[in-house]
Coordinates of C-alpha atoms and ligand atoms in Angstrom, one line a residue:
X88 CA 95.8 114.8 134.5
X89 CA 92.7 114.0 132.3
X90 CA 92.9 110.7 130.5
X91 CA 93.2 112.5 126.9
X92 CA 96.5 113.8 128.2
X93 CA 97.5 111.0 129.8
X94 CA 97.3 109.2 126.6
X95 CA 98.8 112.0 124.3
X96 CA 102.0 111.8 126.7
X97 CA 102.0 107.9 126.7
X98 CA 102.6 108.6 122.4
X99 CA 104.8 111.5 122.5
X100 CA 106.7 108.9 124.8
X101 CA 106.6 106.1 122.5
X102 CA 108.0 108.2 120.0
X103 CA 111.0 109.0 121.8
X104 CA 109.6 112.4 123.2
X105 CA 110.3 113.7 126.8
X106 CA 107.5 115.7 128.3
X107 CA 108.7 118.0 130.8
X108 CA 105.8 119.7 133.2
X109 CA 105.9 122.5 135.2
X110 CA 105.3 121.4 138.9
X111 CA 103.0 124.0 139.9
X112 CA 100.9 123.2 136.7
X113 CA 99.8 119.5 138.4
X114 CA 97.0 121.2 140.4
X115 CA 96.4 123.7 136.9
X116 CA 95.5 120.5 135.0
X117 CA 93.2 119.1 137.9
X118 CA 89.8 120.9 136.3
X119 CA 88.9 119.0 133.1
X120 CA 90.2 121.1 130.2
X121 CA 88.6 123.1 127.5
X122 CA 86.5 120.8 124.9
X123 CA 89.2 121.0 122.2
X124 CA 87.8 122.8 119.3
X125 CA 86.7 120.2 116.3
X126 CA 87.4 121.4 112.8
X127 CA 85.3 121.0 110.1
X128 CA 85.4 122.7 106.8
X129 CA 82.9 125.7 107.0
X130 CA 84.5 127.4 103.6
X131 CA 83.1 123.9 101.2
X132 CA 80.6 123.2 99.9
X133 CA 81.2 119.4 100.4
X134 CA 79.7 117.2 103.3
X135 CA 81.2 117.1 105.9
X136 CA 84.0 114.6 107.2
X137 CA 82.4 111.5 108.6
X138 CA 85.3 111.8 111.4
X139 CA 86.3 115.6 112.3
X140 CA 89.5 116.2 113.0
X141 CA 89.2 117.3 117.1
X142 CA 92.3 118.8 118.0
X143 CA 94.1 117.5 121.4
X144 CA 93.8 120.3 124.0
X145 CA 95.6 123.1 124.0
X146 CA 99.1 123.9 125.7
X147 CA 98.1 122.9 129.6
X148 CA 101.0 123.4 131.9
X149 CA 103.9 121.7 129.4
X150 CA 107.0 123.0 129.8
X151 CA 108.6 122.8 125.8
X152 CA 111.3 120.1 125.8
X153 CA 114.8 121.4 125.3
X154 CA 114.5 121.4 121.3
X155 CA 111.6 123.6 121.1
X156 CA 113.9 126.4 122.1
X157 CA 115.8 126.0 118.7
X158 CA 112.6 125.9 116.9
X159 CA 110.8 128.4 115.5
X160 CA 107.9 130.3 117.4
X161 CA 104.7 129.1 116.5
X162 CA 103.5 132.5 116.7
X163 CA 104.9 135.6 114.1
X164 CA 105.3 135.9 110.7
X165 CA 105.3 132.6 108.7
X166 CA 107.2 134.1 105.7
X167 CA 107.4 131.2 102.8
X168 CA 111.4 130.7 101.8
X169 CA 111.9 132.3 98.7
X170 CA 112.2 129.1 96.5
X171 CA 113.9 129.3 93.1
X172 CA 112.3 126.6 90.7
X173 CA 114.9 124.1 89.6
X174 CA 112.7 123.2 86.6
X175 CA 111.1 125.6 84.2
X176 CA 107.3 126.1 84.8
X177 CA 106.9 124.2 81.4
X178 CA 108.3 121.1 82.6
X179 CA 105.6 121.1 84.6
X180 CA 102.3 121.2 82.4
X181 CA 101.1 117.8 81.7
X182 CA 101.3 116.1 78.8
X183 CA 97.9 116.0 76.6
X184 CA 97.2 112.5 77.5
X185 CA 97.5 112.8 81.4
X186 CA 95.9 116.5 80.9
X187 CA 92.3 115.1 81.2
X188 CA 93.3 113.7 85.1
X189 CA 92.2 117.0 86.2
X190 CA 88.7 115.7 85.6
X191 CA 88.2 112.7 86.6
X192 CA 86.4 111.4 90.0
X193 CA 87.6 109.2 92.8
X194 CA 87.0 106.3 91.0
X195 CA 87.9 107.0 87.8
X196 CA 91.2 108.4 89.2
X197 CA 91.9 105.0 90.9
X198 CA 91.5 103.2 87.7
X199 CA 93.5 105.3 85.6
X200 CA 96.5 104.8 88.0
X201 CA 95.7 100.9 88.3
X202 CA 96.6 101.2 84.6
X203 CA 99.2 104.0 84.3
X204 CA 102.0 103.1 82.2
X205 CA 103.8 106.2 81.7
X206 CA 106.9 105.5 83.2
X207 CA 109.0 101.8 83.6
X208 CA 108.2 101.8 87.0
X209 CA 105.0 99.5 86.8
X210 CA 106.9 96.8 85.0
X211 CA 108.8 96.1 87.7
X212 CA 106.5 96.7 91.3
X213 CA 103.6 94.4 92.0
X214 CA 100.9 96.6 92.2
X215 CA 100.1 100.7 92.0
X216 CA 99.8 102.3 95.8
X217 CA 96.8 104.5 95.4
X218 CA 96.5 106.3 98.9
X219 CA 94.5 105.8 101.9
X220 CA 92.4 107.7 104.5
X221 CA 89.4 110.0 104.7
X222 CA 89.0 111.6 101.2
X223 CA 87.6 114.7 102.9
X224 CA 90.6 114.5 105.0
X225 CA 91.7 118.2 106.6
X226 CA 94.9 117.0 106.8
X227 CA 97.0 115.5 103.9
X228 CA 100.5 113.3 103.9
X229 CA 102.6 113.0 101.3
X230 CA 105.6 110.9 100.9
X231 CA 108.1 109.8 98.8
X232 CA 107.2 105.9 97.2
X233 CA 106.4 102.6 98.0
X234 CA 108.7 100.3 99.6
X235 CA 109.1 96.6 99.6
X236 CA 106.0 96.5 102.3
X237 CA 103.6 98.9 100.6
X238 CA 104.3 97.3 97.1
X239 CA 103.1 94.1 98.6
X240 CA 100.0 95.7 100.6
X241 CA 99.2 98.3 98.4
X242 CA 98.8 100.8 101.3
X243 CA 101.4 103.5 101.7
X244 CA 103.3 103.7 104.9
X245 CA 102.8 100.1 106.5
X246 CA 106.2 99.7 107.2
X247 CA 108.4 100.3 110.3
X248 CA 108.0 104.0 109.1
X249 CA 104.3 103.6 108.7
X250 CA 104.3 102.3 112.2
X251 CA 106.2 105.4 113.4
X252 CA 103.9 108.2 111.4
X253 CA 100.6 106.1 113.1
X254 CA 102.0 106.9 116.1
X255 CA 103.0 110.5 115.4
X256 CA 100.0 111.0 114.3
X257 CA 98.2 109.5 117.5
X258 CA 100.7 111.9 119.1
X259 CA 98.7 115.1 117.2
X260 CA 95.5 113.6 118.6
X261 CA 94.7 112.3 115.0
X262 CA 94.0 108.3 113.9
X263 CA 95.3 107.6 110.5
X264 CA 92.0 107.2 109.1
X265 CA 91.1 110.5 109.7
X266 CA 93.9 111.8 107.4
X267 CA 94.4 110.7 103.6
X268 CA 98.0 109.3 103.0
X269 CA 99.6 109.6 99.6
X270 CA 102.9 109.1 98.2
X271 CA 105.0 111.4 95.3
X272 CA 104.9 108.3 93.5
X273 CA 102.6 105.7 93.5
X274 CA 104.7 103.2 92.4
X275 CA 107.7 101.6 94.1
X276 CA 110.8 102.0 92.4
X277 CA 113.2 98.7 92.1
X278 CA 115.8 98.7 95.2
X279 CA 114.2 101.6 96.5
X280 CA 116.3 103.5 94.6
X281 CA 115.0 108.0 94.9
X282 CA 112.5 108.8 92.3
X283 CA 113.7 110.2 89.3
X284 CA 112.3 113.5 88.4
X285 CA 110.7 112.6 85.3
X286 CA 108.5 109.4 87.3
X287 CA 107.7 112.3 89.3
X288 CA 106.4 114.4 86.9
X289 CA 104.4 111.8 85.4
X290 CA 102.9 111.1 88.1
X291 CA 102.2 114.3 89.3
X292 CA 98.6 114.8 88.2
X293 CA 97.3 112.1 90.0
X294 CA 99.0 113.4 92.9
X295 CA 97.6 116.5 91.6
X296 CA 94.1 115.6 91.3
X297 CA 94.1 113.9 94.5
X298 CA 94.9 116.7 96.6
X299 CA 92.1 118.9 94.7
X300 CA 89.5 116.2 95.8
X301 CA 90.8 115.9 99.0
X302 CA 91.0 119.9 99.3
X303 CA 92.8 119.5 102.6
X304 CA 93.2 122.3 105.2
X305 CA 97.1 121.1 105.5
X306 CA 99.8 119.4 104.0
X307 CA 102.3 117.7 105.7
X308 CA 105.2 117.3 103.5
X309 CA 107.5 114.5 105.1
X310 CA 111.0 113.9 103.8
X311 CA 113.3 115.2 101.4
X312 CA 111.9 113.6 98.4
X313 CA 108.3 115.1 99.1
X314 CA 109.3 118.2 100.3
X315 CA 111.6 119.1 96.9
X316 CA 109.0 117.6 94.9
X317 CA 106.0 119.6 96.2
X318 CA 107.7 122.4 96.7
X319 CA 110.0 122.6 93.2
X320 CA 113.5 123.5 95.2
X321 CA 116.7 121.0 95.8
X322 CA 116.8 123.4 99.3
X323 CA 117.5 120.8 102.3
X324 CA 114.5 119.5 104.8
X325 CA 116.5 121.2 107.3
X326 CA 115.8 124.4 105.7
X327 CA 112.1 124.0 104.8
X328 CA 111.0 122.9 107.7
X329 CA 110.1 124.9 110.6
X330 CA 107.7 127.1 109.1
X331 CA 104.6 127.3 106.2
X332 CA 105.0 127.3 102.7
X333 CA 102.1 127.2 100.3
X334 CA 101.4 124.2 98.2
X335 CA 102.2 125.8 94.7
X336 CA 99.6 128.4 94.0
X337 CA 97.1 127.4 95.7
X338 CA 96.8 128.6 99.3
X339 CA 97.2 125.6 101.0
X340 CA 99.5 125.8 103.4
X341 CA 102.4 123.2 103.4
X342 CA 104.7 121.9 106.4
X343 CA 107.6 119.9 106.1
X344 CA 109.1 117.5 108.1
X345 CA 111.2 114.9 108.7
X346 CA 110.6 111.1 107.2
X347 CA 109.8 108.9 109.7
X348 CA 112.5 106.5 108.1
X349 CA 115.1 109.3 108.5
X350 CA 113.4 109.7 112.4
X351 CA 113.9 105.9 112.9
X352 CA 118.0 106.4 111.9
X353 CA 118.1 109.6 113.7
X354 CA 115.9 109.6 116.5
X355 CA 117.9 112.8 118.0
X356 CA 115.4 114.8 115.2
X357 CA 112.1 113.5 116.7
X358 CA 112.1 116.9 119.0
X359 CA 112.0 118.7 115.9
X360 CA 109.4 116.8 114.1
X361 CA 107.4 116.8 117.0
X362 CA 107.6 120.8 116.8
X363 CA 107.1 121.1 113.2
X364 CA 103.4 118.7 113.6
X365 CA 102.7 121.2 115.9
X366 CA 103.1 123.7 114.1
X367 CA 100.5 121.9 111.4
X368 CA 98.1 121.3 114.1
X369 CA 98.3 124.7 114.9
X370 CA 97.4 125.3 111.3
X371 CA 94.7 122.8 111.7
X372 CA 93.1 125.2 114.8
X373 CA 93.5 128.2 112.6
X374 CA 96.4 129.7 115.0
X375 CA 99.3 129.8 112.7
X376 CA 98.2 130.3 108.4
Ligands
URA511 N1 108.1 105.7 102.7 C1 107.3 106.5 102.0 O1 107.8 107.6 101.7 N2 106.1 106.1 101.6 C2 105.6 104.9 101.9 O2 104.5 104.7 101.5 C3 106.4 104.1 102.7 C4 107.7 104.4 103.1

């Protein structure tokens, strides 16, 4: 077993996954594998990432765990669900003020959401939570808000569930700095309490504009709050996840998953997380679209 593997098992096992292999696959693994393929962004015109993304290897002797039966084939027809929006399109356009987000830079962007007061929330958190990570990330997170720990940091995911998504990431071969980590909302709201759908539209076009900078290859959509968000439905995780959707209508595709929270109550769903960042990473080596 090559030390890359050896390491990706050690995570998939810290995450609470069993890795079965096939016996006669232990003299299969002896030769060093394939270099695993690193993805960069041929289609932009913009520099490339200072960190690729390099994908672990590819499938060497694993036998799927149990779940992966249930899940969907990574292979086939990705059909998108046929969503129904819950909100009319106009609900959606910004208002004229916010309108102009969709031109502004990086850091212009940051400062107007240091200073966003469209909605109550920023009375009563400590500080905005921008985002993090590469900002010519291929792959792109999105959750739901800040909690208590990300208020104070003013990083998303630096929690218990933060620790958890590091290490499902590590699991996908990726560090967290090579993604870019964002949140529905960027500020957190009191008791933790769901967003409410008008903070989220308000902050949409940052969210908005981020993801046009970022023009990411993927987005993983994780939890119930991201996923209806993003994707405009009230239809369960359960039912989004496990296959590609497009990111409105652009042609990015989207994958939904599981929260990490949800994972940490629940840890009898990691299998099919584990299946659905799979399936993103197989996105990610241009296998699945
Ligand atoms: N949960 C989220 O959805 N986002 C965070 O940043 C932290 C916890």
């Amino acid at each position: 077993m090559s030390m890359d593997e050896a390491t990706r098992r050690r995570y998939l096992e810290t995450i609470g996954i069993t890795v079965w292999q096939r016996r006669d696959s232990l003299t299969e693994l002896q030769p060093e594998p394939a270099k695993p393929p690193v993805l960069d962004k041929p289609q932009l015109a913009s520099p490339p990432a200072p960190e690729p993304i390099v994908a672990p290897p590819a499938e060497s002797g694993e036998m799927p765990p149990a779940w992966l039966d249930e899940a969907p084939p990574l292979e086939g027809d990705w059909e998108p669900l046929e969503i129904e929006p819950v909100v009319p399109e106009e609900a959606y356009q910004a208002s004229p003020a916010e309108s102009d987000v969709a031109g502004l830079d990086w850091p212009a962007l940051e400062k107007r959401v240091k200073g966003c007061r469209l909605c109550q929330l920023r009375e009563g958190c400590t500080q905005t939570v921008f985002g993090v990570g590469n900002r010519q990330a291929d792959l792109l997170i999105i959750g739901e808000a800040p909690g208590a720990d990300e208020d104070r940091q003013g990083e998303p995911f630096v929690g218990r569930a933060g620790q958890l998504l590091n290490e499902m990431l590590l699991a996908m071969g990726l560090k967290r700095q090579q993604v870019f980590i964002a949140n529905i909302l960027k500020c957190r709201p009191p008791g933790n309490r769901d967003p409410r759908s008008e903070e989220a539209l308000k902050c949409e076009p940052y969210l908005l504009r981020q993801i046009a900078l970022i023009r990411p290859r993927v987005i993983l959509s994780v939890g119930r709050i991201s996923a209806q968000n993003l994707l405009k439905t009230e239809i369960a995780v359960g039912k989004l996840r496990g296959r590609i959707h497009n990111f409105g209508s652009s042609a990015i595709p989207l994958v939904v998953t599981y929260h990490p929270a949800y994972l940490l109550r629940s840890p009898e769903q990691k299998g099919k997380a584990w299946a659905d960042l799979q399936l993103a990473l197989s996105v990610l080596r241009g296998v699945a679209r």
